[in-house]
Tab-separated table of C-alpha atoms in Angstrom:
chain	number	residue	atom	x	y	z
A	1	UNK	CA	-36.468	6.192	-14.025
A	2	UNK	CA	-35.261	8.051	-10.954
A	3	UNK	CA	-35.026	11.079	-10.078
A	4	UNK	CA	-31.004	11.179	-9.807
A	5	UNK	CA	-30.566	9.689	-13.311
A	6	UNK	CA	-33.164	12.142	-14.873
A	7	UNK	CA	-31.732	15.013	-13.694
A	8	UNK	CA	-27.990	13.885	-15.097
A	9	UNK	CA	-29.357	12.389	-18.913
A	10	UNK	CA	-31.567	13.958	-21.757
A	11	UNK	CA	-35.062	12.827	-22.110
A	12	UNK	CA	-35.585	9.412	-23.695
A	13	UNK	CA	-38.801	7.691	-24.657
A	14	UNK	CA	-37.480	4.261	-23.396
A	15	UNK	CA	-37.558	3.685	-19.839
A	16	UNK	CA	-34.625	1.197	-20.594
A	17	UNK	CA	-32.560	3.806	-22.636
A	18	UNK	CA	-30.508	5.882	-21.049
A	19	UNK	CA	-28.626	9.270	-22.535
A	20	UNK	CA	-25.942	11.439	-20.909
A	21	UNK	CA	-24.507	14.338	-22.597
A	22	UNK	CA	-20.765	13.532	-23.665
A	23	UNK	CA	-17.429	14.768	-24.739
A	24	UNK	CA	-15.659	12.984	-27.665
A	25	UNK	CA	-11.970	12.434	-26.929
A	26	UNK	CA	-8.965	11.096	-29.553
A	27	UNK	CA	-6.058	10.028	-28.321
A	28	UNK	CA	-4.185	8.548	-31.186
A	29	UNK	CA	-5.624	5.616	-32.732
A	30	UNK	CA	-8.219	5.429	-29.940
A	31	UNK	CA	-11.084	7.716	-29.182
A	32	UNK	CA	-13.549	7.828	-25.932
A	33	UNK	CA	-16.579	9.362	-24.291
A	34	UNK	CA	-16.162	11.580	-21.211
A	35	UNK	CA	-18.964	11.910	-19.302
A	36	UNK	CA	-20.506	12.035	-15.788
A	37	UNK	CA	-22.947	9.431	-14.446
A	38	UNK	CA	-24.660	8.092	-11.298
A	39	UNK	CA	-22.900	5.665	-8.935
A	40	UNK	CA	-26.209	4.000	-8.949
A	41	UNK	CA	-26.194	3.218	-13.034
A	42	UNK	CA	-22.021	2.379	-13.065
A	43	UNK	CA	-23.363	-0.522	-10.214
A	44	UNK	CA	-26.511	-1.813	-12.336
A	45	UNK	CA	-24.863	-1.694	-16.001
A	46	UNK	CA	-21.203	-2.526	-15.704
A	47	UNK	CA	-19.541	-6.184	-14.866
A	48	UNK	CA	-15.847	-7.433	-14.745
A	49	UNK	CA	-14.687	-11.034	-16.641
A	50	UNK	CA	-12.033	-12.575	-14.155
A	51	UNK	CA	-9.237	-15.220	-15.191
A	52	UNK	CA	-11.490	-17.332	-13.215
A	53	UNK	CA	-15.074	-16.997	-14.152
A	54	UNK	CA	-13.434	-16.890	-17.979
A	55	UNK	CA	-10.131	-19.036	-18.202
A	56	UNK	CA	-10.246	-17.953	-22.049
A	57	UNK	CA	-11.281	-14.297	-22.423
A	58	UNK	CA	-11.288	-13.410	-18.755
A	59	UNK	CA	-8.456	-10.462	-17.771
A	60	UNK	CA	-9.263	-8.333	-14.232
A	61	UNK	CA	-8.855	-9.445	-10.843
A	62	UNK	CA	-11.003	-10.909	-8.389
A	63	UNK	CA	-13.143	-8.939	-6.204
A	64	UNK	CA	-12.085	-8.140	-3.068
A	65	UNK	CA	-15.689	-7.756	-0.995
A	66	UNK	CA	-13.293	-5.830	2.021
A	67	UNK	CA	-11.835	-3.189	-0.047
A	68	UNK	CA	-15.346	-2.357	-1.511
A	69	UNK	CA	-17.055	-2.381	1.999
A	70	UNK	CA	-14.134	0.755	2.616
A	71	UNK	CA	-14.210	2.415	-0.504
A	72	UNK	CA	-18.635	2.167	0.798
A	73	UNK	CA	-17.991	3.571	4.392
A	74	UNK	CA	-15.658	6.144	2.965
A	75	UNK	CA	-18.876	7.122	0.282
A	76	UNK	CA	-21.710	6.924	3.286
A	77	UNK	CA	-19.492	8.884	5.584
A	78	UNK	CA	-19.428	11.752	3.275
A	79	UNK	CA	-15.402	11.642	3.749
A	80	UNK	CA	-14.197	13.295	0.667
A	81	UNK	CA	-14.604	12.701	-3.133
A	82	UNK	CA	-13.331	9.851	-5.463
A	83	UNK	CA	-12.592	12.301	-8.691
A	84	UNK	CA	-10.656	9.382	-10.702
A	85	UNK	CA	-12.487	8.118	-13.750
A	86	UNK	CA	-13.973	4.673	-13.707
A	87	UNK	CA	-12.958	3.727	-17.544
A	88	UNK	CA	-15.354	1.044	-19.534
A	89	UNK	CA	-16.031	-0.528	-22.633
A	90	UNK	CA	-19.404	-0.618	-24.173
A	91	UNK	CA	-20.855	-4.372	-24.703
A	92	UNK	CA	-23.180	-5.338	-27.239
A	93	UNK	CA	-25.890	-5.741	-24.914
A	94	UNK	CA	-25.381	-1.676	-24.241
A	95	UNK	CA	-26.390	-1.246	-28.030
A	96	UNK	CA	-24.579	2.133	-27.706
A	97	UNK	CA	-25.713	5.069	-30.113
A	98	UNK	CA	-24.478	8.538	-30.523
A	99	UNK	CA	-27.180	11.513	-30.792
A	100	UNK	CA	-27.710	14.399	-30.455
A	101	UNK	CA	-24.857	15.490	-33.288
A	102	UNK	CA	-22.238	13.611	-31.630
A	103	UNK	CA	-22.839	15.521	-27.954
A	104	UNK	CA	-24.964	12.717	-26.450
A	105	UNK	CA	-24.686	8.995	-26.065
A	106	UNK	CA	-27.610	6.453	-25.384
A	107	UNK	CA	-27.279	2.867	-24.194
A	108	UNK	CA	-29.805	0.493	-23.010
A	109	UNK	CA	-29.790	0.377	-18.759
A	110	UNK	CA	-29.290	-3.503	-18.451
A	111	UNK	CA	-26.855	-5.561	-16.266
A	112	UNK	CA	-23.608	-6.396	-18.196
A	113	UNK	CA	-23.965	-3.416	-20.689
A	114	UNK	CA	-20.431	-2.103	-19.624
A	115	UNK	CA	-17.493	-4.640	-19.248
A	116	UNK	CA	-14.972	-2.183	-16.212
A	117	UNK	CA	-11.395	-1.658	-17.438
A	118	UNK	CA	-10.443	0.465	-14.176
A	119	UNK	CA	-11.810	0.977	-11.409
A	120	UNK	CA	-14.215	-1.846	-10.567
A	121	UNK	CA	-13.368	-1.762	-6.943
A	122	UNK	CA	-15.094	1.499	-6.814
A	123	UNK	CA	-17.655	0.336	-9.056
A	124	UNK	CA	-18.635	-2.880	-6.457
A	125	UNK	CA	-18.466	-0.125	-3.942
A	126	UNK	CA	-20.820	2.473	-5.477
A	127	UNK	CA	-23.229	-0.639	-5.254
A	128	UNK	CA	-22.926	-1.482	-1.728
A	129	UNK	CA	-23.181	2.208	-0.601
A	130	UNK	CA	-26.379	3.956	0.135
A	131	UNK	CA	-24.871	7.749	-0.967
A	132	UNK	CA	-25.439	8.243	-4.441
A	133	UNK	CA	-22.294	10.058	-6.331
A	134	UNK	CA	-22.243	12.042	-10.017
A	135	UNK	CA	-19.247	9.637	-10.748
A	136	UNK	CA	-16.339	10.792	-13.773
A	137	UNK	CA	-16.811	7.770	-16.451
A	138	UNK	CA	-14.435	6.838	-19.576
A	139	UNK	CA	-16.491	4.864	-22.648
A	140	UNK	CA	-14.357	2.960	-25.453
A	141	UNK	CA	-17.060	1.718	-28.175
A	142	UNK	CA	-16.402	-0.808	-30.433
A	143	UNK	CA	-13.306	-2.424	-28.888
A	144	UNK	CA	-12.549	-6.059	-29.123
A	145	UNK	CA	-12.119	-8.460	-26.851
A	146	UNK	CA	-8.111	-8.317	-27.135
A	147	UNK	CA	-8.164	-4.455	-27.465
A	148	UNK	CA	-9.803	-4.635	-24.281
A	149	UNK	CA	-7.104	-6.520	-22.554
A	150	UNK	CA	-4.352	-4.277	-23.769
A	151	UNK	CA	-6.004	-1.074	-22.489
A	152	UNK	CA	-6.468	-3.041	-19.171
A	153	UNK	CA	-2.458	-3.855	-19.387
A	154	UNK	CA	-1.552	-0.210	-20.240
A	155	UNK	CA	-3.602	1.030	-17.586
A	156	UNK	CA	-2.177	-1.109	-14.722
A	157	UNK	CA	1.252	-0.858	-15.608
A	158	UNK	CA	2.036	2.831	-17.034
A	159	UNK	CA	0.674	4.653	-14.605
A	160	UNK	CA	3.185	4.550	-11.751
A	161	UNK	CA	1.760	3.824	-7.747
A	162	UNK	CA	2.895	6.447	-5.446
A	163	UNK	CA	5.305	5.118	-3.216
A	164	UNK	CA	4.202	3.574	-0.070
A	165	UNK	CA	6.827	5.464	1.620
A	166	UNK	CA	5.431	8.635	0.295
A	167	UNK	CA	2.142	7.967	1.520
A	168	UNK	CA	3.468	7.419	5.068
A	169	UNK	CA	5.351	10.372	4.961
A	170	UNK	CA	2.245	12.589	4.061
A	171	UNK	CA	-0.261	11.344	6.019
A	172	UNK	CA	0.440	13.858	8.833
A	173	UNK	CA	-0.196	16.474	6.150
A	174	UNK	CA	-3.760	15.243	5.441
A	175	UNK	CA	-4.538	14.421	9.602
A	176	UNK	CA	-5.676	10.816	8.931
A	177	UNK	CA	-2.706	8.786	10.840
A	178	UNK	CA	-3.648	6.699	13.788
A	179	UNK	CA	-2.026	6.955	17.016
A	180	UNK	CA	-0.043	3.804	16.240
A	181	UNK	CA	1.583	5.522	12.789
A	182	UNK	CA	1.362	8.579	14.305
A	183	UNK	CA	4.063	7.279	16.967
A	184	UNK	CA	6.331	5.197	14.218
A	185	UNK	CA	6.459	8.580	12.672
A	186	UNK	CA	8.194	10.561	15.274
A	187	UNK	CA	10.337	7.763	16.317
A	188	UNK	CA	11.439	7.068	12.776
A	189	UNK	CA	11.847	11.163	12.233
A	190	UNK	CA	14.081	11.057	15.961
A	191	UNK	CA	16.282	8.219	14.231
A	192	UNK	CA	16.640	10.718	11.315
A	193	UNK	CA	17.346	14.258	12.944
A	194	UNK	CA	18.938	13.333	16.270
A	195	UNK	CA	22.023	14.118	16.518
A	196	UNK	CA	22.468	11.171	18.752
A	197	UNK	CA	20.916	8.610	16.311
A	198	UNK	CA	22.733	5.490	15.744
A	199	UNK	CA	21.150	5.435	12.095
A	200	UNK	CA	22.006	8.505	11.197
A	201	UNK	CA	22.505	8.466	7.370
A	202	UNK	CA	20.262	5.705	7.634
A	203	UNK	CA	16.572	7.055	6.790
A	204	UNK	CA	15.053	8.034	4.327
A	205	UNK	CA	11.755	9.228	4.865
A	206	UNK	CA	9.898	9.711	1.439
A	207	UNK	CA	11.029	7.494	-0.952
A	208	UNK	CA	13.296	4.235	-2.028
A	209	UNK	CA	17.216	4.529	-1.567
A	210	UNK	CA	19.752	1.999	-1.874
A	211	UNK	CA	21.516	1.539	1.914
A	212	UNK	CA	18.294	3.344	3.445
A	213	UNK	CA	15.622	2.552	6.032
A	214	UNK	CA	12.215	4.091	4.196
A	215	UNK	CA	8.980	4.354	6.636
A	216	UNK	CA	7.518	1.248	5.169
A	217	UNK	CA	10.668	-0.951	6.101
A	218	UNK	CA	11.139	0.916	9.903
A	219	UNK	CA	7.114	0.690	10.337
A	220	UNK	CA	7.431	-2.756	9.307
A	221	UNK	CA	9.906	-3.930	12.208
A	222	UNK	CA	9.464	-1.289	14.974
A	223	UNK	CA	5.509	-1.846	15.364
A	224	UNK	CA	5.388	-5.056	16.613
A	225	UNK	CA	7.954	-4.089	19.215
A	226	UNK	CA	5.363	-1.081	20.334
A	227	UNK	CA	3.268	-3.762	22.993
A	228	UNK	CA	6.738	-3.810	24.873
A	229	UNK	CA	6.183	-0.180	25.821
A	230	UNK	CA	2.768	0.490	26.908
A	231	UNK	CA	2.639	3.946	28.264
A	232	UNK	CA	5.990	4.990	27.007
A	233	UNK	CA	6.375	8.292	25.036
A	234	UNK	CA	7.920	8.168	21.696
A	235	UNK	CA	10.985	9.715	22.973
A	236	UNK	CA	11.574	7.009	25.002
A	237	UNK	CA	10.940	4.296	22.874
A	238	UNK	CA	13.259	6.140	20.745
A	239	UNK	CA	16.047	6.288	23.561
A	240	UNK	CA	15.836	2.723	24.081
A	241	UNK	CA	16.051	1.714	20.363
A	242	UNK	CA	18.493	4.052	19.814
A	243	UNK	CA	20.811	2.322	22.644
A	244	UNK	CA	20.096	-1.149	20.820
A	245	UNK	CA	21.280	-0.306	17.500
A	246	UNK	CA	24.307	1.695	19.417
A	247	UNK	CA	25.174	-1.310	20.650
A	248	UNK	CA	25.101	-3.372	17.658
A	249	UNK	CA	26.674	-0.818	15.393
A	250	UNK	CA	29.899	-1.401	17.930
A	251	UNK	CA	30.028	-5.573	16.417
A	252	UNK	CA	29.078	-4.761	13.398
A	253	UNK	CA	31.998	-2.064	13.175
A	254	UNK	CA	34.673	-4.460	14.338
A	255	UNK	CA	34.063	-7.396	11.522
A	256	UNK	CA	33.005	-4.676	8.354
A	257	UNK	CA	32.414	-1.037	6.970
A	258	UNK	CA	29.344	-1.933	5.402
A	259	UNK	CA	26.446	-0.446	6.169
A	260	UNK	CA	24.832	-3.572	7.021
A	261	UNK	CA	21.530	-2.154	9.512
A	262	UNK	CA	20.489	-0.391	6.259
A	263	UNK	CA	19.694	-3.325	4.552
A	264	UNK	CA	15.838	-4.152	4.666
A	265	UNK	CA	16.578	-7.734	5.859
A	266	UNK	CA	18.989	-7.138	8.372
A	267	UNK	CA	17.317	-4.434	9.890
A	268	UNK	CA	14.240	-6.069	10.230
A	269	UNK	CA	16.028	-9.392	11.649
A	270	UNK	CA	17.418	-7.352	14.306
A	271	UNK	CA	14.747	-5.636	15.147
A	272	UNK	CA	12.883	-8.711	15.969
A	273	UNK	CA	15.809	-10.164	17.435
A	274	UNK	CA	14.967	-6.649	20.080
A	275	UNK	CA	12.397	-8.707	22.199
A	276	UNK	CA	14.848	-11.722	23.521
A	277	UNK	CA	17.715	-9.190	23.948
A	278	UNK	CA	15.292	-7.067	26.046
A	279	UNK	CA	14.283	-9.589	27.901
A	280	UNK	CA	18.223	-10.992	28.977
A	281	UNK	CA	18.796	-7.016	29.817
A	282	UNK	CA	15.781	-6.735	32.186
A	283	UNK	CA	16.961	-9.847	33.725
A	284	UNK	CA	20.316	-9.133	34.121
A	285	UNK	CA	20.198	-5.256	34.742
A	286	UNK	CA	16.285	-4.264	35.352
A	287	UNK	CA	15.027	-1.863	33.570
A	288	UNK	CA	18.673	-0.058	32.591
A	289	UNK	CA	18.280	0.063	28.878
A	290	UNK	CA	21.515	1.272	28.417
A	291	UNK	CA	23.734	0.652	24.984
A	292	UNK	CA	26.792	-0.722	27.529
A	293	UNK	CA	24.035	-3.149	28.922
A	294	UNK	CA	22.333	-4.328	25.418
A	295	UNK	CA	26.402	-4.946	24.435
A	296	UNK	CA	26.794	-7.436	26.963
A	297	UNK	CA	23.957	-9.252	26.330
A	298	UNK	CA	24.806	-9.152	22.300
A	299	UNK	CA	28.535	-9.101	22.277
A	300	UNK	CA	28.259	-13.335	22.537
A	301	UNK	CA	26.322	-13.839	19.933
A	302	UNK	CA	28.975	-11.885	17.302
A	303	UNK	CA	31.440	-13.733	18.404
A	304	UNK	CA	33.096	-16.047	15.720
A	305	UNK	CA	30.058	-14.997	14.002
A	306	UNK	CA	30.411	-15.569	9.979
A	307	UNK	CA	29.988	-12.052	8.664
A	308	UNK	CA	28.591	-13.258	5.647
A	309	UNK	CA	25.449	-13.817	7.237
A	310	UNK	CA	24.721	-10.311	7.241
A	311	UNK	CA	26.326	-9.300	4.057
A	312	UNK	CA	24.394	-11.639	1.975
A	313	UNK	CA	21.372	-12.279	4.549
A	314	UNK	CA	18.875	-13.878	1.323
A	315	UNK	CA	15.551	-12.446	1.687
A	316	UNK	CA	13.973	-14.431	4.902
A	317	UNK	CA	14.740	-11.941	7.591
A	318	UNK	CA	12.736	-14.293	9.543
A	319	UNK	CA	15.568	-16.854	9.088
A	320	UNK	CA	18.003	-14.435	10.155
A	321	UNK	CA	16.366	-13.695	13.613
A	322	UNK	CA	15.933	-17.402	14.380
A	323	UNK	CA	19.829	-17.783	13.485
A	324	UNK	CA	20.197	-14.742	15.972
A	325	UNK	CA	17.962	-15.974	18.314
A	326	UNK	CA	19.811	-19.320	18.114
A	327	UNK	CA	23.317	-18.101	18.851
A	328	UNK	CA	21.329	-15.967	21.942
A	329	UNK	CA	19.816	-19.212	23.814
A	330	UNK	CA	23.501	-21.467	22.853
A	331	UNK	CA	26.023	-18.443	23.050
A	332	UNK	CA	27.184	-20.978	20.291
A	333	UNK	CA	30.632	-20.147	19.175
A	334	UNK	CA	31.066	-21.514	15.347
């Protein structure tokens, strides 16, 4: 036994026993173990049943070897902590036994003894990381296989993701955004505050909002667009956006009162449809990214346009640009 596990279980004769002190919990008709335990036993003892190893009793997802490599990197590079609970069931194999009057559990240390309700991502990562971690561990005993699968259900779907957008927001806050996010940030924050912003009303920064741009939906469409401006501040970026959507807001104003650039769709079709417009103002007006020279280059392709197009868009925004782009190349007239 090593020293690591000795130091964090009670003394057993076994070598292939192990015991951890424990704290019984009830939580209606269920009751668990709390303890702590070494990243090193979670990797050896515990084991997942996919859909596709086990088209009959099989429930979690497939492994995903990248996300484990990470969660290792983050471990080895002594990054911060991972304080959520890794929650299993005890398998027969474990031949589980309270001790100890009920303060101490013992289970044999053999591969498969634990089948991982939550968290096996962290699990397969504890195993391909050299750090060893005193991990927080959740034990149901005595559940059945369909018991199993419920607790796996409620798991995944009561407890509530934080919003994407949310996360973007805060990532400033906790100095881990790259210089790429780090830019979408203050250009999506000028389209918010500026008084001069063609989307203002528009954004909404920290969470989901019908007729708003959230960070996920702007960082979506305005990072590909950030290889057209190599060297450029975020200002100007910003400027030159700003002057685009300016420009568009003055056709979209003359057919409806809709709000159309704050649909997720739209937005993102026109922000693609950026590049080709760009590239008709540079050739027709150098680098003068004004919103008077983006209008002549658009105005064309609104005309006779059918609004409903961009009222009810569908859900391909991808098909939307190539209609754009279409009407662009033809200055078709429908």
């Amino acid at each position: 036994m090593s020293k690591s596990i000795q130091q964090g279980a009670a003394d057993v004769d076994n070598e292939n026993r192990l015991r951890f002190s424990v704290s019984l919990v009830k939580q209606g008709k269920h009751q668990f173990y709390t303890l702590t335990m070494p990243s090193e036993v979670l990797a050896r003892t515990c084991s997942v049943t996919t859909r596709k190893e086990d088209p009959e009793k099989g429930f979690q997802r497939e492994l995903d070897a990248k996300r484990a490599k990470e969660i290792a990197e983050y471990i080895d590079r002594g990054l911060g902590t991972i304080p959520s609970s890794i929650v299993l069931s005890a398998q027969e194999s474990a031949e589980l036994k309270i001790v100890g009057r009920g303060k101490t559990i013992e289970f044999t240390d053999t591969p498969g003894a634990f089948l991982i309700l939550d968290g096996q991502h962290r699990v397969y990562g504890f195993s391909k990381a050299k750090t060893s971690l005193r991990v927080p561990v959740v034990i149901y005993n005595g559940l059945s296989r369909t018991e199993e699968t419920r607790l796996f259900i409620d798991i995944n779907t009561k407890q509530k993701p934080v919003p994407s957008q949310l996360l973007l927001d805060i990532k400033q806050l906790a100095d881990i955004e790259t210089e790429t996010e780090q830019t979408l940030r203050d250009i999506f924050d000028l389209f918010d505050k500026d008084r001069h912003s063609a989307l203002a009303g528009y954004m909404s920064p920290a969470e989901s909002a019908r007729n708003k741009i959230t960070r996920v939906t702007f960082n979506q469409a305005a990072k590909p667009l950030l290889g057209i401006f190599p060297g450029r501040e975020s200002t100007e970026i910003y400027e030159i956006l700003n002057s685009y959507v300016e420009a568009l807001n003055i056709e979209i104003v003359k057919k409806t009162n809709e709000p159309l650039l704050s649909k997720p769709v739209v937005f993102r079709a026109f922000m693609a449809f950026f590049k080709p417009v760009a590239q008709r103002v540079v050739d027709k007006f150098g680098n003068e990214y004004s919103a008077s020279n983006f209008h002549s280059v658009i105005a064309p392709v609104f005309q006779n346009m059918q609004i409903k197009k961009l009222e009810k868009p569908g859900t391909s925004w991808s098909k939307l640009k190539d209609y754009l782009e279409e009407r662009l190349s033809s200055k078709l007239v429908l």
